[in-house]
């Protein structure tokens, strides 16, 4: 079957980053197929996925910035509850807000801007940021200051503290970026987030909406078996079976604490609200 064939694909057949991200396969479609057909591939051997490097990610995401919204949204995104999850989580953002992995600005319409003092959108891809800036202009939202929003190109796994300094933001937001960084990169990113956000006593919070390993054992086995294929064949390098809860605890040595967690689509993705102690 197709998924089994993809999972066993040899390394010498893997395309370059630009080639493997040039198709119109959506990782949301892959996830929706997991929900409906997860049990079929229970006995496939696990195939670990390798995330893109920072330079690969920048080039790859530049290459499909123009059609990213259609690839990462659509009916599959709605069916999985992703659109509603974005709204439910991001309306909690307040004060000085940093969104990492902001991409084309898909989340801009999900914020309650009346609660936000300033908004910084950060991404590793200049092409994606250009689309986000255009989206903001098209929204024609009146703000109290021209400096309300800024667009910053940077690597969230290593440059947040050096660019912004410690305790700089009231809210830090991320949606579906950790999976593209791999486990090591994701843990580094979480460590950076925990440093630039204000403490719980100061009202700081980290809001995460991430792909994760399913709480359903059948779907989890399917994810393990196909994670490499999903990353290579339309998942934009996304390692979609990460244990995000464990990484939060591991990467920050207990400093970043999960205050609340909500599962969607049998745990295929989860929303976290965290604070720094």
PDB file of C-alpha atoms in Angstrom:
ATOM      1  CA  UNK A   1       0.000   0.000   0.000  1.00  0.00           C
ATOM      2  CA  UNK A   2       1.050   3.592  -0.606  1.00  0.00           C
ATOM      3  CA  UNK A   3       1.808   4.511   3.025  1.00  0.00           C
ATOM      4  CA  UNK A   4       3.832   1.321   3.537  1.00  0.00           C
ATOM      5  CA  UNK A   5       5.776   1.975   0.374  1.00  0.00           C
ATOM      6  CA  UNK A   6       6.529   5.525   1.428  1.00  0.00           C
ATOM      7  CA  UNK A   7       7.563   4.468   4.923  1.00  0.00           C
ATOM      8  CA  UNK A   8      10.142   2.064   3.506  1.00  0.00           C
ATOM      9  CA  UNK A   9      11.541   4.554   1.032  1.00  0.00           C
ATOM     10  CA  UNK A  10      15.337   4.396   0.999  1.00  0.00           C
ATOM     11  CA  UNK A  11      17.457   7.432   1.796  1.00  0.00           C
ATOM     12  CA  UNK A  12      18.972   7.545  -1.685  1.00  0.00           C
ATOM     13  CA  UNK A  13      15.520   8.200  -3.125  1.00  0.00           C
ATOM     14  CA  UNK A  14      14.680  11.166  -0.874  1.00  0.00           C
ATOM     15  CA  UNK A  15      14.264  14.414  -2.766  1.00  0.00           C
ATOM     16  CA  UNK A  16      16.002  17.693  -2.079  1.00  0.00           C
ATOM     17  CA  UNK A  17      14.163  20.075   0.277  1.00  0.00           C
ATOM     18  CA  UNK A  18      12.794  22.124  -2.621  1.00  0.00           C
ATOM     19  CA  UNK A  19      11.640  19.027  -4.495  1.00  0.00           C
ATOM     20  CA  UNK A  20       9.998  17.333  -1.561  1.00  0.00           C
ATOM     21  CA  UNK A  21       8.017  20.474  -0.689  1.00  0.00           C
ATOM     22  CA  UNK A  22       6.945  21.410  -4.206  1.00  0.00           C
ATOM     23  CA  UNK A  23       3.830  19.197  -4.285  1.00  0.00           C
ATOM     24  CA  UNK A  24       0.337  20.092  -3.176  1.00  0.00           C
ATOM     25  CA  UNK A  25      -0.015  17.413  -0.482  1.00  0.00           C
ATOM     26  CA  UNK A  26      -1.222  18.872   2.807  1.00  0.00           C
ATOM     27  CA  UNK A  27      -0.013  17.578   6.153  1.00  0.00           C
ATOM     28  CA  UNK A  28      -3.558  18.236   7.340  1.00  0.00           C
ATOM     29  CA  UNK A  29      -4.765  15.666   4.794  1.00  0.00           C
ATOM     30  CA  UNK A  30      -2.186  13.225   6.124  1.00  0.00           C
ATOM     31  CA  UNK A  31      -3.500  13.771   9.647  1.00  0.00           C
ATOM     32  CA  UNK A  32      -7.121  13.402   8.586  1.00  0.00           C
ATOM     33  CA  UNK A  33      -6.245  10.131   6.860  1.00  0.00           C
ATOM     34  CA  UNK A  34      -4.641   9.027  10.115  1.00  0.00           C
ATOM     35  CA  UNK A  35      -7.953   9.516  11.901  1.00  0.00           C
ATOM     36  CA  UNK A  36      -9.928   7.455   9.393  1.00  0.00           C
ATOM     37  CA  UNK A  37      -7.417   4.756   8.473  1.00  0.00           C
ATOM     38  CA  UNK A  38      -4.882   4.631  11.290  1.00  0.00           C
ATOM     39  CA  UNK A  39      -5.307   0.965  12.159  1.00  0.00           C
ATOM     40  CA  UNK A  40      -4.373  -0.335   8.717  1.00  0.00           C
ATOM     41  CA  UNK A  41      -0.620   0.029   9.174  1.00  0.00           C
ATOM     42  CA  UNK A  42      -0.170  -1.135  12.770  1.00  0.00           C
ATOM     43  CA  UNK A  43       2.589  -3.547  11.959  1.00  0.00           C
ATOM     44  CA  UNK A  44       4.751  -1.306   9.823  1.00  0.00           C
ATOM     45  CA  UNK A  45       8.242  -0.851  11.214  1.00  0.00           C
ATOM     46  CA  UNK A  46       8.779   2.613  12.720  1.00  0.00           C
ATOM     47  CA  UNK A  47      10.653   4.977  10.417  1.00  0.00           C
ATOM     48  CA  UNK A  48      12.140   7.929  12.322  1.00  0.00           C
ATOM     49  CA  UNK A  49      11.714  11.271  10.610  1.00  0.00           C
ATOM     50  CA  UNK A  50      14.506  13.800  10.232  1.00  0.00           C
ATOM     51  CA  UNK A  51      13.549  17.449  10.502  1.00  0.00           C
ATOM     52  CA  UNK A  52      14.819  20.134   8.167  1.00  0.00           C
ATOM     53  CA  UNK A  53      17.862  22.163   9.108  1.00  0.00           C
ATOM     54  CA  UNK A  54      17.391  25.890   9.614  1.00  0.00           C
ATOM     55  CA  UNK A  55      18.756  26.735   6.156  1.00  0.00           C
ATOM     56  CA  UNK A  56      16.685  23.999   4.504  1.00  0.00           C
ATOM     57  CA  UNK A  57      13.548  25.185   6.262  1.00  0.00           C
ATOM     58  CA  UNK A  58      14.082  28.783   5.189  1.00  0.00           C
ATOM     59  CA  UNK A  59      14.540  27.835   1.528  1.00  0.00           C
ATOM     60  CA  UNK A  60      11.759  25.245   1.508  1.00  0.00           C
ATOM     61  CA  UNK A  61       9.166  27.498   3.098  1.00  0.00           C
ATOM     62  CA  UNK A  62      10.144  30.352   0.788  1.00  0.00           C
ATOM     63  CA  UNK A  63       9.415  28.047  -2.150  1.00  0.00           C
ATOM     64  CA  UNK A  64       5.780  27.478  -1.285  1.00  0.00           C
ATOM     65  CA  UNK A  65       4.903  30.621   0.643  1.00  0.00           C
ATOM     66  CA  UNK A  66       2.477  31.672  -2.099  1.00  0.00           C
ATOM     67  CA  UNK A  67       0.263  28.586  -1.692  1.00  0.00           C
ATOM     68  CA  UNK A  68       0.930  27.722   1.951  1.00  0.00           C
ATOM     69  CA  UNK A  69      -2.543  28.724   3.129  1.00  0.00           C
ATOM     70  CA  UNK A  70      -4.229  26.201   0.836  1.00  0.00           C
ATOM     71  CA  UNK A  71      -1.763  23.465   1.821  1.00  0.00           C
ATOM     72  CA  UNK A  72      -2.073  23.992   5.562  1.00  0.00           C
ATOM     73  CA  UNK A  73      -5.756  24.822   5.743  1.00  0.00           C
ATOM     74  CA  UNK A  74      -8.852  23.778   3.871  1.00  0.00           C
ATOM     75  CA  UNK A  75     -11.507  21.219   4.704  1.00  0.00           C
ATOM     76  CA  UNK A  76      -9.098  18.825   6.435  1.00  0.00           C
ATOM     77  CA  UNK A  77      -8.044  21.577   8.832  1.00  0.00           C
ATOM     78  CA  UNK A  78     -11.672  22.332   9.607  1.00  0.00           C
ATOM     79  CA  UNK A  79     -12.564  18.657  10.067  1.00  0.00           C
ATOM     80  CA  UNK A  80      -9.745  18.158  12.541  1.00  0.00           C
ATOM     81  CA  UNK A  81     -10.884  21.186  14.552  1.00  0.00           C
ATOM     82  CA  UNK A  82      -7.694  23.152  13.919  1.00  0.00           C
ATOM     83  CA  UNK A  83      -9.412  26.409  12.971  1.00  0.00           C
ATOM     84  CA  UNK A  84     -11.476  26.413  16.151  1.00  0.00           C
ATOM     85  CA  UNK A  85      -8.466  25.407  18.239  1.00  0.00           C
ATOM     86  CA  UNK A  86      -6.530  28.399  16.911  1.00  0.00           C
ATOM     87  CA  UNK A  87      -9.366  30.730  17.866  1.00  0.00           C
ATOM     88  CA  UNK A  88      -9.856  29.232  21.321  1.00  0.00           C
ATOM     89  CA  UNK A  89      -6.159  29.423  22.184  1.00  0.00           C
ATOM     90  CA  UNK A  90      -5.008  32.671  20.611  1.00  0.00           C
ATOM     91  CA  UNK A  91      -7.834  34.795  21.949  1.00  0.00           C
ATOM     92  CA  UNK A  92      -6.034  34.355  25.295  1.00  0.00           C
ATOM     93  CA  UNK A  93      -2.995  36.291  24.040  1.00  0.00           C
ATOM     94  CA  UNK A  94      -2.491  39.659  25.719  1.00  0.00           C
ATOM     95  CA  UNK A  95       0.047  42.405  26.326  1.00  0.00           C
ATOM     96  CA  UNK A  96       3.278  42.281  24.354  1.00  0.00           C
ATOM     97  CA  UNK A  97       2.915  39.220  22.125  1.00  0.00           C
ATOM     98  CA  UNK A  98       5.527  37.232  20.202  1.00  0.00           C
ATOM     99  CA  UNK A  99       4.407  34.623  17.682  1.00  0.00           C
ATOM    100  CA  UNK A 100       7.157  32.320  16.422  1.00  0.00           C
ATOM    101  CA  UNK A 101       6.816  30.326  13.218  1.00  0.00           C
ATOM    102  CA  UNK A 102       4.228  32.889  12.182  1.00  0.00           C
ATOM    103  CA  UNK A 103       4.368  31.852   8.530  1.00  0.00           C
ATOM    104  CA  UNK A 104       1.895  33.691   6.312  1.00  0.00           C
ATOM    105  CA  UNK A 105       0.025  35.140   9.276  1.00  0.00           C
ATOM    106  CA  UNK A 106      -2.758  32.558   9.361  1.00  0.00           C
ATOM    107  CA  UNK A 107      -3.370  33.384  13.019  1.00  0.00           C
ATOM    108  CA  UNK A 108      -3.765  37.137  12.602  1.00  0.00           C
ATOM    109  CA  UNK A 109      -7.527  36.903  12.465  1.00  0.00           C
ATOM    110  CA  UNK A 110      -7.642  34.730  15.590  1.00  0.00           C
ATOM    111  CA  UNK A 111      -6.273  37.299  18.049  1.00  0.00           C
ATOM    112  CA  UNK A 112      -8.361  39.628  20.192  1.00  0.00           C
ATOM    113  CA  UNK A 113      -6.369  42.703  19.224  1.00  0.00           C
ATOM    114  CA  UNK A 114      -8.056  44.812  21.890  1.00  0.00           C
ATOM    115  CA  UNK A 115      -6.044  42.895  24.506  1.00  0.00           C
ATOM    116  CA  UNK A 116      -2.707  43.203  22.696  1.00  0.00           C
ATOM    117  CA  UNK A 117      -0.238  46.037  23.237  1.00  0.00           C
ATOM    118  CA  UNK A 118       2.185  44.991  20.496  1.00  0.00           C
ATOM    119  CA  UNK A 119       2.537  42.006  18.165  1.00  0.00           C
ATOM    120  CA  UNK A 120       5.806  40.581  16.835  1.00  0.00           C
ATOM    121  CA  UNK A 121       5.589  37.955  14.088  1.00  0.00           C
ATOM    122  CA  UNK A 122       8.753  35.894  13.704  1.00  0.00           C
ATOM    123  CA  UNK A 123       9.639  33.306  11.081  1.00  0.00           C
ATOM    124  CA  UNK A 124      12.782  31.823   9.572  1.00  0.00           C
ATOM    125  CA  UNK A 125      11.441  32.342   6.038  1.00  0.00           C
ATOM    126  CA  UNK A 126      11.471  35.859   4.541  1.00  0.00           C
ATOM    127  CA  UNK A 127       9.029  34.690   1.877  1.00  0.00           C
ATOM    128  CA  UNK A 128       6.500  33.634   4.486  1.00  0.00           C
ATOM    129  CA  UNK A 129       6.926  36.883   6.420  1.00  0.00           C
ATOM    130  CA  UNK A 130       6.306  38.862   3.247  1.00  0.00           C
ATOM    131  CA  UNK A 131       2.967  37.082   2.852  1.00  0.00           C
ATOM    132  CA  UNK A 132       2.149  37.759   6.518  1.00  0.00           C
ATOM    133  CA  UNK A 133       2.870  41.459   6.098  1.00  0.00           C
ATOM    134  CA  UNK A 134       0.613  41.612   3.056  1.00  0.00           C
ATOM    135  CA  UNK A 135      -2.134  39.781   4.936  1.00  0.00           C
ATOM    136  CA  UNK A 136      -1.923  42.371   7.720  1.00  0.00           C
ATOM    137  CA  UNK A 137      -2.190  45.229   5.228  1.00  0.00           C
ATOM    138  CA  UNK A 138      -5.232  43.597   3.650  1.00  0.00           C
ATOM    139  CA  UNK A 139      -6.944  43.339   7.025  1.00  0.00           C
ATOM    140  CA  UNK A 140      -7.009  47.168   7.219  1.00  0.00           C
ATOM    141  CA  UNK A 141      -7.211  47.116  10.999  1.00  0.00           C
ATOM    142  CA  UNK A 142      -6.845  50.449  12.747  1.00  0.00           C
ATOM    143  CA  UNK A 143      -4.345  50.362  15.595  1.00  0.00           C
ATOM    144  CA  UNK A 144      -3.234  52.962  18.074  1.00  0.00           C
ATOM    145  CA  UNK A 145       0.309  53.022  16.735  1.00  0.00           C
ATOM    146  CA  UNK A 146       2.127  52.318  13.487  1.00  0.00           C
ATOM    147  CA  UNK A 147       4.597  50.273  15.534  1.00  0.00           C
ATOM    148  CA  UNK A 148       1.855  47.935  16.801  1.00  0.00           C
ATOM    149  CA  UNK A 149       3.127  45.067  14.643  1.00  0.00           C
ATOM    150  CA  UNK A 150       6.615  44.045  13.517  1.00  0.00           C
ATOM    151  CA  UNK A 151       7.930  41.251  11.296  1.00  0.00           C
ATOM    152  CA  UNK A 152      11.228  39.617  12.248  1.00  0.00           C
ATOM    153  CA  UNK A 153      13.255  36.982  10.409  1.00  0.00           C
ATOM    154  CA  UNK A 154      15.102  34.778  12.907  1.00  0.00           C
ATOM    155  CA  UNK A 155      15.742  31.212  14.036  1.00  0.00           C
ATOM    156  CA  UNK A 156      13.509  30.469  17.024  1.00  0.00           C
ATOM    157  CA  UNK A 157      15.765  27.630  18.159  1.00  0.00           C
ATOM    158  CA  UNK A 158      18.716  29.913  18.900  1.00  0.00           C
ATOM    159  CA  UNK A 159      18.121  33.649  18.416  1.00  0.00           C
ATOM    160  CA  UNK A 160      15.177  34.737  20.562  1.00  0.00           C
ATOM    161  CA  UNK A 161      17.111  35.635  23.702  1.00  0.00           C
ATOM    162  CA  UNK A 162      19.844  37.457  21.798  1.00  0.00           C
ATOM    163  CA  UNK A 163      17.319  39.468  19.768  1.00  0.00           C
ATOM    164  CA  UNK A 164      14.768  40.347  22.425  1.00  0.00           C
ATOM    165  CA  UNK A 165      16.352  39.740  25.824  1.00  0.00           C
ATOM    166  CA  UNK A 166      14.931  37.912  28.825  1.00  0.00           C
ATOM    167  CA  UNK A 167      11.417  38.554  30.163  1.00  0.00           C
ATOM    168  CA  UNK A 168      10.437  40.642  27.135  1.00  0.00           C
ATOM    169  CA  UNK A 169       6.942  39.354  26.319  1.00  0.00           C
ATOM    170  CA  UNK A 170       3.692  38.846  28.167  1.00  0.00           C
ATOM    171  CA  UNK A 171       2.583  36.124  25.744  1.00  0.00           C
ATOM    172  CA  UNK A 172       4.561  33.872  23.414  1.00  0.00           C
ATOM    173  CA  UNK A 173       2.587  31.906  20.835  1.00  0.00           C
ATOM    174  CA  UNK A 174       3.408  29.035  18.501  1.00  0.00           C
ATOM    175  CA  UNK A 175       1.239  26.897  16.236  1.00  0.00           C
ATOM    176  CA  UNK A 176       2.591  23.782  14.550  1.00  0.00           C
ATOM    177  CA  UNK A 177       6.234  24.886  14.349  1.00  0.00           C
ATOM    178  CA  UNK A 178       7.898  22.558  16.861  1.00  0.00           C
ATOM    179  CA  UNK A 179       7.375  19.527  14.623  1.00  0.00           C
ATOM    180  CA  UNK A 180       9.411  21.107  11.813  1.00  0.00           C
ATOM    181  CA  UNK A 181      12.398  21.610  14.123  1.00  0.00           C
ATOM    182  CA  UNK A 182      12.865  17.963  15.111  1.00  0.00           C
ATOM    183  CA  UNK A 183      13.058  16.912  18.745  1.00  0.00           C
ATOM    184  CA  UNK A 184      16.412  18.577  19.440  1.00  0.00           C
ATOM    185  CA  UNK A 185      15.419  21.816  17.747  1.00  0.00           C
ATOM    186  CA  UNK A 186      12.029  21.849  19.446  1.00  0.00           C
ATOM    187  CA  UNK A 187      13.601  21.494  22.878  1.00  0.00           C
ATOM    188  CA  UNK A 188      16.013  24.332  22.111  1.00  0.00           C
ATOM    189  CA  UNK A 189      13.106  26.468  20.959  1.00  0.00           C
ATOM    190  CA  UNK A 190      11.099  25.760  24.107  1.00  0.00           C
ATOM    191  CA  UNK A 191      14.104  26.762  26.184  1.00  0.00           C
ATOM    192  CA  UNK A 192      14.305  30.050  24.267  1.00  0.00           C
ATOM    193  CA  UNK A 193      10.576  30.670  24.727  1.00  0.00           C
ATOM    194  CA  UNK A 194      10.803  30.090  28.464  1.00  0.00           C
ATOM    195  CA  UNK A 195      13.475  32.786  28.715  1.00  0.00           C
ATOM    196  CA  UNK A 196      11.903  35.583  26.659  1.00  0.00           C
ATOM    197  CA  UNK A 197       8.450  35.305  28.273  1.00  0.00           C
ATOM    198  CA  UNK A 198       7.708  36.980  31.591  1.00  0.00           C
ATOM    199  CA  UNK A 199       7.267  34.901  34.727  1.00  0.00           C
ATOM    200  CA  UNK A 200       3.910  33.687  35.999  1.00  0.00           C
ATOM    201  CA  UNK A 201       4.043  36.322  38.748  1.00  0.00           C
ATOM    202  CA  UNK A 202       4.368  38.971  36.031  1.00  0.00           C
ATOM    203  CA  UNK A 203       1.428  37.503  34.105  1.00  0.00           C
ATOM    204  CA  UNK A 204       3.491  35.794  31.409  1.00  0.00           C
ATOM    205  CA  UNK A 205       2.208  32.815  29.422  1.00  0.00           C
ATOM    206  CA  UNK A 206       3.228  30.522  26.561  1.00  0.00           C
ATOM    207  CA  UNK A 207       0.451  29.299  24.241  1.00  0.00           C
ATOM    208  CA  UNK A 208       1.234  26.269  22.078  1.00  0.00           C
ATOM    209  CA  UNK A 209      -0.827  24.438  19.458  1.00  0.00           C
ATOM    210  CA  UNK A 210       1.208  21.474  18.242  1.00  0.00           C
ATOM    211  CA  UNK A 211       1.133  18.196  16.373  1.00  0.00           C
ATOM    212  CA  UNK A 212       1.657  15.359  18.835  1.00  0.00           C
ATOM    213  CA  UNK A 213       1.716  11.601  19.222  1.00  0.00           C
ATOM    214  CA  UNK A 214      -1.868  10.393  19.522  1.00  0.00           C
ATOM    215  CA  UNK A 215      -3.331   9.195  22.796  1.00  0.00           C
ATOM    216  CA  UNK A 216      -4.976   6.426  20.761  1.00  0.00           C
ATOM    217  CA  UNK A 217      -2.467   3.516  20.632  1.00  0.00           C
ATOM    218  CA  UNK A 218      -3.547   2.491  17.136  1.00  0.00           C
ATOM    219  CA  UNK A 219      -3.087   5.962  15.683  1.00  0.00           C
ATOM    220  CA  UNK A 220       0.160   6.390  17.618  1.00  0.00           C
ATOM    221  CA  UNK A 221       1.568   3.237  15.990  1.00  0.00           C
ATOM    222  CA  UNK A 222       0.493   4.534  12.609  1.00  0.00           C
ATOM    223  CA  UNK A 223       2.266   7.840  13.271  1.00  0.00           C
ATOM    224  CA  UNK A 224       5.439   6.052  14.347  1.00  0.00           C
ATOM    225  CA  UNK A 225       5.379   3.928  11.200  1.00  0.00           C
ATOM    226  CA  UNK A 226       4.788   6.795   8.794  1.00  0.00           C
ATOM    227  CA  UNK A 227       6.459   9.815  10.407  1.00  0.00           C
ATOM    228  CA  UNK A 228       9.340   9.829   7.945  1.00  0.00           C
ATOM    229  CA  UNK A 229       7.066   9.412   4.928  1.00  0.00           C
ATOM    230  CA  UNK A 230       4.747  12.151   6.158  1.00  0.00           C
ATOM    231  CA  UNK A 231       7.658  14.548   6.650  1.00  0.00           C
ATOM    232  CA  UNK A 232       9.116  13.821   3.219  1.00  0.00           C
ATOM    233  CA  UNK A 233       5.957  13.551   1.124  1.00  0.00           C
ATOM    234  CA  UNK A 234       3.975  16.634   2.024  1.00  0.00           C
ATOM    235  CA  UNK A 235       4.465  17.247   5.735  1.00  0.00           C
ATOM    236  CA  UNK A 236       6.883  20.138   5.209  1.00  0.00           C
ATOM    237  CA  UNK A 237       9.505  18.364   7.307  1.00  0.00           C
ATOM    238  CA  UNK A 238       7.060  17.982  10.190  1.00  0.00           C
ATOM    239  CA  UNK A 239       7.870  15.201  12.687  1.00  0.00           C
ATOM    240  CA  UNK A 240       4.246  14.719  13.619  1.00  0.00           C
ATOM    241  CA  UNK A 241       4.593  12.147  16.407  1.00  0.00           C
ATOM    242  CA  UNK A 242       6.449  14.273  18.965  1.00  0.00           C
ATOM    243  CA  UNK A 243       5.768  13.910  22.687  1.00  0.00           C
ATOM    244  CA  UNK A 244       5.342  17.630  23.256  1.00  0.00           C
ATOM    245  CA  UNK A 245       4.402  17.325  26.913  1.00  0.00           C
ATOM    246  CA  UNK A 246       7.642  15.468  27.647  1.00  0.00           C
ATOM    247  CA  UNK A 247       9.689  17.969  25.640  1.00  0.00           C
ATOM    248  CA  UNK A 248       8.236  20.887  27.586  1.00  0.00           C
ATOM    249  CA  UNK A 249       9.320  19.265  30.834  1.00  0.00           C
ATOM    250  CA  UNK A 250      12.686  18.095  29.496  1.00  0.00           C
ATOM    251  CA  UNK A 251      13.827  21.228  27.688  1.00  0.00           C
ATOM    252  CA  UNK A 252      13.205  23.738  30.456  1.00  0.00           C
ATOM    253  CA  UNK A 253      14.066  21.532  33.451  1.00  0.00           C
ATOM    254  CA  UNK A 254      10.696  22.196  35.017  1.00  0.00           C
ATOM    255  CA  UNK A 255      10.776  25.979  34.610  1.00  0.00           C
ATOM    256  CA  UNK A 256       8.022  25.908  31.989  1.00  0.00           C
ATOM    257  CA  UNK A 257       4.924  24.423  33.597  1.00  0.00           C
ATOM    258  CA  UNK A 258       1.817  23.212  31.764  1.00  0.00           C
ATOM    259  CA  UNK A 259      -1.181  24.956  33.326  1.00  0.00           C
ATOM    260  CA  UNK A 260      -3.753  23.430  30.982  1.00  0.00           C
ATOM    261  CA  UNK A 261      -3.824  21.035  28.046  1.00  0.00           C
ATOM    262  CA  UNK A 262      -6.545  20.144  25.548  1.00  0.00           C
ATOM    263  CA  UNK A 263      -6.504  17.281  23.048  1.00  0.00           C
ATOM    264  CA  UNK A 264      -8.040  17.353  19.582  1.00  0.00           C
ATOM    265  CA  UNK A 265      -8.608  14.557  17.045  1.00  0.00           C
ATOM    266  CA  UNK A 266      -7.632  11.751  19.438  1.00  0.00           C
ATOM    267  CA  UNK A 267      -4.560  13.674  20.561  1.00  0.00           C
ATOM    268  CA  UNK A 268      -3.133  14.152  17.060  1.00  0.00           C
ATOM    269  CA  UNK A 269      -2.670  17.753  18.088  1.00  0.00           C
ATOM    270  CA  UNK A 270      -2.858  19.500  21.437  1.00  0.00           C
ATOM    271  CA  UNK A 271      -3.189  22.979  22.861  1.00  0.00           C
ATOM    272  CA  UNK A 272      -1.054  23.946  25.856  1.00  0.00           C
ATOM    273  CA  UNK A 273      -1.103  26.967  28.111  1.00  0.00           C
ATOM    274  CA  UNK A 274       2.169  27.187  30.034  1.00  0.00           C
ATOM    275  CA  UNK A 275       3.771  29.550  32.516  1.00  0.00           C
ATOM    276  CA  UNK A 276       7.300  30.065  33.781  1.00  0.00           C
ATOM    277  CA  UNK A 277       7.942  29.578  37.486  1.00  0.00           C
TER     278      UNK A 277
END
